[in-house]
Amino acid sequence: MSIGKPTNTKQAELEQADWYNLADVRDGLTRTERVILYCLHQAQQELGQRNVPTAMLYGRVLEFVDMSQQEFQTILCRFISPR
């Protein structure tokens, strides 16, 4: 699985499209949510522990997706909230 930054302007324009943020039909995750979980998993493996500092996770996520701290915190809260 290869997750990365857009390599050209056409792909950058696609990220701004409304459909780009639609949830995937397989599991209901958006690309941004998937990137956060991917980065969390990688950090957990590297640190050898379950807990990953939020600031560290945010920094890793920014390598893949441009997002505000507020948006990042909102997604994290959605992950931990009971349904």
Backbone atoms as SQL, in Angstrom:
CREATE TABLE atoms (id INTEGER PRIMARY KEY, chain TEXT, resi INTEGER, resn TEXT, atom TEXT, x REAL, y REAL, z REAL);
INSERT INTO atoms VALUES
  (1, 'A', 1, 'MET', 'N', 0.843, -1.172, 0.000),
  (2, 'A', 1, 'MET', 'CA', 0.000, 0.000, 0.000),
  (3, 'A', 1, 'MET', 'C', 0.886, 1.232, 0.000),
  (4, 'A', 2, 'SER', 'N', 0.670, 2.081, -0.956),
  (5, 'A', 2, 'SER', 'CA', 1.498, 3.273, -1.076),
  (6, 'A', 2, 'SER', 'C', 0.647, 4.511, -0.847),
  (7, 'A', 3, 'ILE', 'N', 0.961, 5.235, 0.208),
  (8, 'A', 3, 'ILE', 'CA', 0.245, 6.463, 0.514),
  (9, 'A', 3, 'ILE', 'C', 1.257, 7.583, 0.423),
  (10, 'A', 4, 'GLY', 'N', 0.934, 8.622, -0.317),
  (11, 'A', 4, 'GLY', 'CA', 1.908, 9.693, -0.448),
  (12, 'A', 4, 'GLY', 'C', 1.289, 10.999, -0.851),
  (13, 'A', 5, 'LYS', 'N', 2.125, 11.990, -0.964),
  (14, 'A', 5, 'LYS', 'CA', 1.677, 13.313, -1.364),
  (15, 'A', 5, 'LYS', 'C', 1.420, 13.339, -2.864),
  (16, 'A', 6, 'PRO', 'N', 0.562, 14.251, -3.316),
  (17, 'A', 6, 'PRO', 'CA', 0.317, 14.366, -4.745),
  (18, 'A', 6, 'PRO', 'C', 1.602, 14.729, -5.476),
  (19, 'A', 7, 'THR', 'N', 1.773, 14.131, -6.647),
  (20, 'A', 7, 'THR', 'CA', 2.986, 14.386, -7.408),
  (21, 'A', 7, 'THR', 'C', 2.789, 15.432, -8.489),
  (22, 'A', 8, 'ASN', 'N', 1.554, 15.781, -8.771),
  (23, 'A', 8, 'ASN', 'CA', 1.314, 16.803, -9.784),
  (24, 'A', 8, 'ASN', 'C', 0.099, 17.634, -9.414),
  (25, 'A', 9, 'THR', 'N', -0.119, 18.692, -10.162),
  (26, 'A', 9, 'THR', 'CA', -1.217, 19.599, -9.831),
  (27, 'A', 9, 'THR', 'C', -2.570, 18.967, -10.085),
  (28, 'A', 10, 'LYS', 'N', -2.678, 18.090, -11.068),
  (29, 'A', 10, 'LYS', 'CA', -3.954, 17.428, -11.346),
  (30, 'A', 10, 'LYS', 'C', -4.397, 16.609, -10.139),
  (31, 'A', 11, 'GLN', 'N', -3.484, 15.870, -9.555),
  (32, 'A', 11, 'GLN', 'CA', -3.815, 15.077, -8.377),
  (33, 'A', 11, 'GLN', 'C', -4.143, 15.989, -7.196),
  (34, 'A', 12, 'ALA', 'N', -3.462, 17.112, -7.079),
  (35, 'A', 12, 'ALA', 'CA', -3.755, 18.063, -6.004),
  (36, 'A', 12, 'ALA', 'C', -5.161, 18.627, -6.163),
  (37, 'A', 13, 'GLU', 'N', -5.575, 18.860, -7.397),
  (38, 'A', 13, 'GLU', 'CA', -6.936, 19.343, -7.643),
  (39, 'A', 13, 'GLU', 'C', -7.963, 18.293, -7.254),
  (40, 'A', 14, 'LEU', 'N', -7.651, 17.029, -7.502),
  (41, 'A', 14, 'LEU', 'CA', -8.567, 15.953, -7.145),
  (42, 'A', 14, 'LEU', 'C', -8.793, 15.891, -5.642),
  (43, 'A', 15, 'GLU', 'N', -7.759, 16.199, -4.861),
  (44, 'A', 15, 'GLU', 'CA', -7.897, 16.183, -3.408),
  (45, 'A', 15, 'GLU', 'C', -8.907, 17.215, -2.932),
  (46, 'A', 16, 'GLN', 'N', -9.054, 18.289, -3.675),
  (47, 'A', 16, 'GLN', 'CA', -9.978, 19.342, -3.285),
  (48, 'A', 16, 'GLN', 'C', -11.416, 19.012, -3.686),
  (49, 'A', 17, 'ALA', 'N', -11.609, 18.024, -4.545),
  (50, 'A', 17, 'ALA', 'CA', -12.946, 17.655, -4.997),
  (51, 'A', 17, 'ALA', 'C', -13.750, 17.070, -3.841),
  (52, 'A', 18, 'ASP', 'N', -15.066, 17.301, -3.876),
  (53, 'A', 18, 'ASP', 'CA', -15.935, 16.801, -2.814),
  (54, 'A', 18, 'ASP', 'C', -15.905, 15.278, -2.721),
  (55, 'A', 19, 'TRP', 'N', -15.882, 14.605, -3.841),
  (56, 'A', 19, 'TRP', 'CA', -15.924, 13.148, -3.821),
  (57, 'A', 19, 'TRP', 'C', -14.651, 12.539, -3.252),
  (58, 'A', 20, 'TYR', 'N', -13.570, 13.305, -3.231),
  (59, 'A', 20, 'TYR', 'CA', -12.303, 12.789, -2.719),
  (60, 'A', 20, 'TYR', 'C', -12.413, 12.448, -1.233),
  (61, 'A', 21, 'ASN', 'N', -13.266, 13.151, -0.516),
  (62, 'A', 21, 'ASN', 'CA', -13.416, 12.941, 0.924),
  (63, 'A', 21, 'ASN', 'C', -14.562, 12.005, 1.280),
  (64, 'A', 22, 'LEU', 'N', -15.174, 11.385, 0.268),
  (65, 'A', 22, 'LEU', 'CA', -16.236, 10.426, 0.545),
  (66, 'A', 22, 'LEU', 'C', -15.654, 9.176, 1.192),
  (67, 'A', 23, 'ALA', 'N', -16.453, 8.560, 2.037),
  (68, 'A', 23, 'ALA', 'CA', -16.011, 7.334, 2.705),
  (69, 'A', 23, 'ALA', 'C', -15.950, 6.177, 1.715),
  (70, 'A', 24, 'ASP', 'N', -14.992, 5.309, 1.912),
  (71, 'A', 24, 'ASP', 'CA', -14.832, 4.117, 1.086),
  (72, 'A', 24, 'ASP', 'C', -15.954, 3.141, 1.423),
  (73, 'A', 25, 'VAL', 'N', -16.524, 2.488, 0.424),
  (74, 'A', 25, 'VAL', 'CA', -17.641, 1.576, 0.674),
  (75, 'A', 25, 'VAL', 'C', -17.210, 0.318, 1.413),
  (76, 'A', 26, 'ARG', 'N', -15.935, -0.019, 1.375),
  (77, 'A', 26, 'ARG', 'CA', -15.470, -1.241, 2.031),
  (78, 'A', 26, 'ARG', 'C', -15.534, -1.143, 3.544),
  (79, 'A', 27, 'ASP', 'N', -15.107, 0.002, 4.094),
  (80, 'A', 27, 'ASP', 'CA', -15.051, 0.105, 5.550),
  (81, 'A', 27, 'ASP', 'C', -15.547, 1.440, 6.092),
  (82, 'A', 28, 'GLY', 'N', -15.937, 2.349, 5.235),
  (83, 'A', 28, 'GLY', 'CA', -16.483, 3.621, 5.680),
  (84, 'A', 28, 'GLY', 'C', -15.455, 4.665, 6.058),
  (85, 'A', 29, 'LEU', 'N', -14.168, 4.415, 5.788),
  (86, 'A', 29, 'LEU', 'CA', -13.116, 5.373, 6.124),
  (87, 'A', 29, 'LEU', 'C', -12.808, 6.284, 4.944),
  (88, 'A', 30, 'THR', 'N', -12.553, 7.543, 5.251),
  (89, 'A', 30, 'THR', 'CA', -12.073, 8.456, 4.219),
  (90, 'A', 30, 'THR', 'C', -10.568, 8.268, 4.073),
  (91, 'A', 31, 'ARG', 'N', -9.984, 8.868, 3.046),
  (92, 'A', 31, 'ARG', 'CA', -8.537, 8.749, 2.847),
  (93, 'A', 31, 'ARG', 'C', -7.790, 9.326, 4.044),
  (94, 'A', 32, 'THR', 'N', -8.257, 10.455, 4.553),
  (95, 'A', 32, 'THR', 'CA', -7.600, 11.096, 5.694),
  (96, 'A', 32, 'THR', 'C', -7.633, 10.189, 6.919),
  (97, 'A', 33, 'GLU', 'N', -8.777, 9.584, 7.193),
  (98, 'A', 33, 'GLU', 'CA', -8.885, 8.670, 8.328),
  (99, 'A', 33, 'GLU', 'C', -7.967, 7.464, 8.148),
  (100, 'A', 34, 'ARG', 'N', -7.898, 6.966, 6.934),
  (101, 'A', 34, 'ARG', 'CA', -7.037, 5.820, 6.648),
  (102, 'A', 34, 'ARG', 'C', -5.566, 6.171, 6.861),
  (103, 'A', 35, 'VAL', 'N', -5.162, 7.388, 6.460),
  (104, 'A', 35, 'VAL', 'CA', -3.780, 7.835, 6.654),
  (105, 'A', 35, 'VAL', 'C', -3.462, 7.932, 8.142),
  (106, 'A', 36, 'ILE', 'N', -4.385, 8.456, 8.930),
  (107, 'A', 36, 'ILE', 'CA', -4.164, 8.569, 10.377),
  (108, 'A', 36, 'ILE', 'C', -3.961, 7.186, 10.989),
  (109, 'A', 37, 'LEU', 'N', -4.805, 6.240, 10.633),
  (110, 'A', 37, 'LEU', 'CA', -4.664, 4.888, 11.180),
  (111, 'A', 37, 'LEU', 'C', -3.377, 4.220, 10.705),
  (112, 'A', 38, 'TYR', 'N', -2.995, 4.463, 9.466),
  (113, 'A', 38, 'TYR', 'CA', -1.744, 3.912, 8.931),
  (114, 'A', 38, 'TYR', 'C', -0.554, 4.465, 9.718),
  (115, 'A', 39, 'CYS', 'N', -0.526, 5.778, 9.918),
  (116, 'A', 39, 'CYS', 'CA', 0.579, 6.410, 10.657),
  (117, 'A', 39, 'CYS', 'C', 0.601, 5.950, 12.113),
  (118, 'A', 40, 'LEU', 'N', -0.566, 5.796, 12.707),
  (119, 'A', 40, 'LEU', 'CA', -0.645, 5.304, 14.084),
  (120, 'A', 40, 'LEU', 'C', -0.055, 3.898, 14.179),
  (121, 'A', 41, 'HIS', 'N', -0.414, 3.042, 13.261),
  (122, 'A', 41, 'HIS', 'CA', 0.102, 1.670, 13.262),
  (123, 'A', 41, 'HIS', 'C', 1.623, 1.654, 13.109),
  (124, 'A', 42, 'GLN', 'N', 2.142, 2.454, 12.183),
  (125, 'A', 42, 'GLN', 'CA', 3.588, 2.512, 11.968),
  (126, 'A', 42, 'GLN', 'C', 4.314, 3.007, 13.224),
  (127, 'A', 43, 'ALA', 'N', 3.770, 4.051, 13.857),
  (128, 'A', 43, 'ALA', 'CA', 4.399, 4.608, 15.059),
  (129, 'A', 43, 'ALA', 'C', 4.363, 3.603, 16.211),
  (130, 'A', 44, 'GLN', 'N', 3.256, 2.892, 16.355),
  (131, 'A', 44, 'GLN', 'CA', 3.154, 1.881, 17.405),
  (132, 'A', 44, 'GLN', 'C', 4.198, 0.788, 17.213),
  (133, 'A', 45, 'GLN', 'N', 4.410, 0.380, 15.985),
  (134, 'A', 45, 'GLN', 'CA', 5.416, -0.649, 15.719),
  (135, 'A', 45, 'GLN', 'C', 6.820, -0.139, 16.016),
  (136, 'A', 46, 'GLU', 'N', 7.101, 1.098, 15.633),
  (137, 'A', 46, 'GLU', 'CA', 8.429, 1.665, 15.857),
  (138, 'A', 46, 'GLU', 'C', 8.720, 1.882, 17.337),
  (139, 'A', 47, 'LEU', 'N', 7.713, 2.329, 18.079),
  (140, 'A', 47, 'LEU', 'CA', 7.901, 2.614, 19.502),
  (141, 'A', 47, 'LEU', 'C', 7.804, 1.360, 20.364),
  (142, 'A', 48, 'GLY', 'N', 7.230, 0.310, 19.811),
  (143, 'A', 48, 'GLY', 'CA', 7.087, -0.923, 20.570),
  (144, 'A', 48, 'GLY', 'C', 6.085, -0.807, 21.698),
  (145, 'A', 49, 'GLN', 'N', 5.155, 0.093, 21.554),
  (146, 'A', 49, 'GLN', 'CA', 4.136, 0.270, 22.581),
  (147, 'A', 49, 'GLN', 'C', 2.823, 0.677, 21.942),
  (148, 'A', 50, 'ARG', 'N', 1.793, 0.656, 22.745),
  (149, 'A', 50, 'ARG', 'CA', 0.465, 0.974, 22.247),
  (150, 'A', 50, 'ARG', 'C', 0.231, 2.478, 22.168),
  (151, 'A', 51, 'ASN', 'N', 0.781, 3.236, 23.111),
  (152, 'A', 51, 'ASN', 'CA', 0.535, 4.676, 23.178),
  (153, 'A', 51, 'ASN', 'C', 1.503, 5.445, 22.289),
  (154, 'A', 52, 'VAL', 'N', 0.947, 6.355, 21.495),
  (155, 'A', 52, 'VAL', 'CA', 1.745, 7.217, 20.623),
  (156, 'A', 52, 'VAL', 'C', 1.363, 8.655, 20.955),
  (157, 'A', 53, 'PRO', 'N', 2.341, 9.519, 21.241),
  (158, 'A', 53, 'PRO', 'CA', 2.019, 10.920, 21.522),
  (159, 'A', 53, 'PRO', 'C', 1.272, 11.562, 20.346),
  (160, 'A', 54, 'THR', 'N', 0.253, 12.337, 20.668),
  (161, 'A', 54, 'THR', 'CA', -0.576, 12.962, 19.641),
  (162, 'A', 54, 'THR', 'C', 0.241, 13.862, 18.732),
  (163, 'A', 55, 'ALA', 'N', 1.165, 14.622, 19.300),
  (164, 'A', 55, 'ALA', 'CA', 1.984, 15.527, 18.486),
  (165, 'A', 55, 'ALA', 'C', 2.837, 14.746, 17.491),
  (166, 'A', 56, 'MET', 'N', 3.360, 13.610, 17.916),
  (167, 'A', 56, 'MET', 'CA', 4.156, 12.777, 17.015),
  (168, 'A', 56, 'MET', 'C', 3.286, 12.242, 15.875),
  (169, 'A', 57, 'LEU', 'N', 2.096, 11.784, 16.227),
  (170, 'A', 57, 'LEU', 'CA', 1.183, 11.256, 15.218),
  (171, 'A', 57, 'LEU', 'C', 0.782, 12.346, 14.232),
  (172, 'A', 58, 'TYR', 'N', 0.477, 13.535, 14.741),
  (173, 'A', 58, 'TYR', 'CA', 0.089, 14.656, 13.873),
  (174, 'A', 58, 'TYR', 'C', 1.214, 14.996, 12.900),
  (175, 'A', 59, 'GLY', 'N', 2.435, 15.015, 13.370),
  (176, 'A', 59, 'GLY', 'CA', 3.571, 15.301, 12.499),
  (177, 'A', 59, 'GLY', 'C', 3.719, 14.275, 11.393),
  (178, 'A', 60, 'ARG', 'N', 3.497, 13.024, 11.719),
  (179, 'A', 60, 'ARG', 'CA', 3.592, 11.965, 10.708),
  (180, 'A', 60, 'ARG', 'C', 2.463, 12.067, 9.697),
  (181, 'A', 61, 'VAL', 'N', 1.273, 12.401, 10.165),
  (182, 'A', 61, 'VAL', 'CA', 0.123, 12.524, 9.267),
  (183, 'A', 61, 'VAL', 'C', 0.327, 13.680, 8.295),
  (184, 'A', 62, 'LEU', 'N', 0.934, 14.771, 8.770),
  (185, 'A', 62, 'LEU', 'CA', 1.171, 15.930, 7.903),
  (186, 'A', 62, 'LEU', 'C', 2.104, 15.613, 6.742),
  (187, 'A', 63, 'GLU', 'N', 2.887, 14.561, 6.855),
  (188, 'A', 63, 'GLU', 'CA', 3.743, 14.158, 5.745),
  (189, 'A', 63, 'GLU', 'C', 2.926, 13.645, 4.566),
  (190, 'A', 64, 'PHE', 'N', 1.685, 13.219, 4.832),
  (191, 'A', 64, 'PHE', 'CA', 0.829, 12.653, 3.793),
  (192, 'A', 64, 'PHE', 'C', -0.350, 13.545, 3.423),
  (193, 'A', 65, 'VAL', 'N', -0.926, 14.226, 4.415),
  (194, 'A', 65, 'VAL', 'CA', -2.156, 14.987, 4.211),
  (195, 'A', 65, 'VAL', 'C', -2.012, 16.358, 4.849),
  (196, 'A', 66, 'ASP', 'N', -2.425, 17.389, 4.134),
  (197, 'A', 66, 'ASP', 'CA', -2.423, 18.741, 4.686),
  (198, 'A', 66, 'ASP', 'C', -3.735, 18.950, 5.434),
  (199, 'A', 67, 'MET', 'N', -3.645, 19.114, 6.752),
  (200, 'A', 67, 'MET', 'CA', -4.851, 19.296, 7.555),
  (201, 'A', 67, 'MET', 'C', -4.537, 20.132, 8.786),
  (202, 'A', 68, 'SER', 'N', -5.567, 20.767, 9.326),
  (203, 'A', 68, 'SER', 'CA', -5.390, 21.600, 10.515),
  (204, 'A', 68, 'SER', 'C', -5.377, 20.723, 11.764),
  (205, 'A', 69, 'GLN', 'N', -4.900, 21.302, 12.854),
  (206, 'A', 69, 'GLN', 'CA', -4.910, 20.583, 14.132),
  (207, 'A', 69, 'GLN', 'C', -6.337, 20.276, 14.555),
  (208, 'A', 70, 'GLN', 'N', -7.231, 21.216, 14.302),
  (209, 'A', 70, 'GLN', 'CA', -8.636, 21.031, 14.676),
  (210, 'A', 70, 'GLN', 'C', -9.250, 19.844, 13.931),
  (211, 'A', 71, 'GLU', 'N', -9.001, 19.763, 12.638),
  (212, 'A', 71, 'GLU', 'CA', -9.530, 18.653, 11.851),
  (213, 'A', 71, 'GLU', 'C', -8.950, 17.319, 12.339),
  (214, 'A', 72, 'PHE', 'N', -7.661, 17.318, 12.643),
  (215, 'A', 72, 'PHE', 'CA', -6.994, 16.123, 13.156),
  (216, 'A', 72, 'PHE', 'C', -7.624, 15.685, 14.478),
  (217, 'A', 73, 'GLN', 'N', -7.815, 16.631, 15.400),
  (218, 'A', 73, 'GLN', 'CA', -8.409, 16.318, 16.701),
  (219, 'A', 73, 'GLN', 'C', -9.846, 15.820, 16.549),
  (220, 'A', 74, 'THR', 'N', -10.593, 16.399, 15.613),
  (221, 'A', 74, 'THR', 'CA', -11.972, 15.973, 15.381),
  (222, 'A', 74, 'THR', 'C', -12.022, 14.518, 14.940),
  (223, 'A', 75, 'ILE', 'N', -11.132, 14.149, 14.036),
  (224, 'A', 75, 'ILE', 'CA', -11.093, 12.763, 13.562),
  (225, 'A', 75, 'ILE', 'C', -10.687, 11.823, 14.691),
  (226, 'A', 76, 'LEU', 'N', -9.687, 12.213, 15.491),
  (227, 'A', 76, 'LEU', 'CA', -9.281, 11.367, 16.620),
  (228, 'A', 76, 'LEU', 'C', -10.427, 11.175, 17.605),
  (229, 'A', 77, 'CYS', 'N', -11.163, 12.239, 17.889),
  (230, 'A', 77, 'CYS', 'CA', -12.305, 12.135, 18.809),
  (231, 'A', 77, 'CYS', 'C', -13.374, 11.207, 18.246),
  (232, 'A', 78, 'ARG', 'N', -13.579, 11.264, 16.948),
  (233, 'A', 78, 'ARG', 'CA', -14.554, 10.384, 16.311),
  (234, 'A', 78, 'ARG', 'C', -14.118, 8.919, 16.432),
  (235, 'A', 79, 'PHE', 'N', -12.812, 8.667, 16.354),
  (236, 'A', 79, 'PHE', 'CA', -12.305, 7.302, 16.483),
  (237, 'A', 79, 'PHE', 'C', -12.553, 6.731, 17.876),
  (238, 'A', 80, 'ILE', 'N', -12.430, 7.559, 18.909),
  (239, 'A', 80, 'ILE', 'CA', -12.529, 7.033, 20.273),
  (240, 'A', 80, 'ILE', 'C', -13.921, 7.133, 20.875),
  (241, 'A', 81, 'SER', 'N', -14.834, 7.842, 20.230),
  (242, 'A', 81, 'SER', 'CA', -16.171, 8.014, 20.803),
  (243, 'A', 81, 'SER', 'C', -16.993, 6.739, 20.623),
  (244, 'A', 82, 'PRO', 'N', -17.774, 6.402, 21.647),
  (245, 'A', 82, 'PRO', 'CA', -18.634, 5.219, 21.534),
  (246, 'A', 82, 'PRO', 'C', -19.758, 5.477, 20.537),
  (247, 'A', 83, 'ARG', 'N', -20.156, 4.444, 19.875),
  (248, 'A', 83, 'ARG', 'CA', -21.217, 4.592, 18.860),
  (249, 'A', 83, 'ARG', 'C', -22.564, 4.340, 19.439);
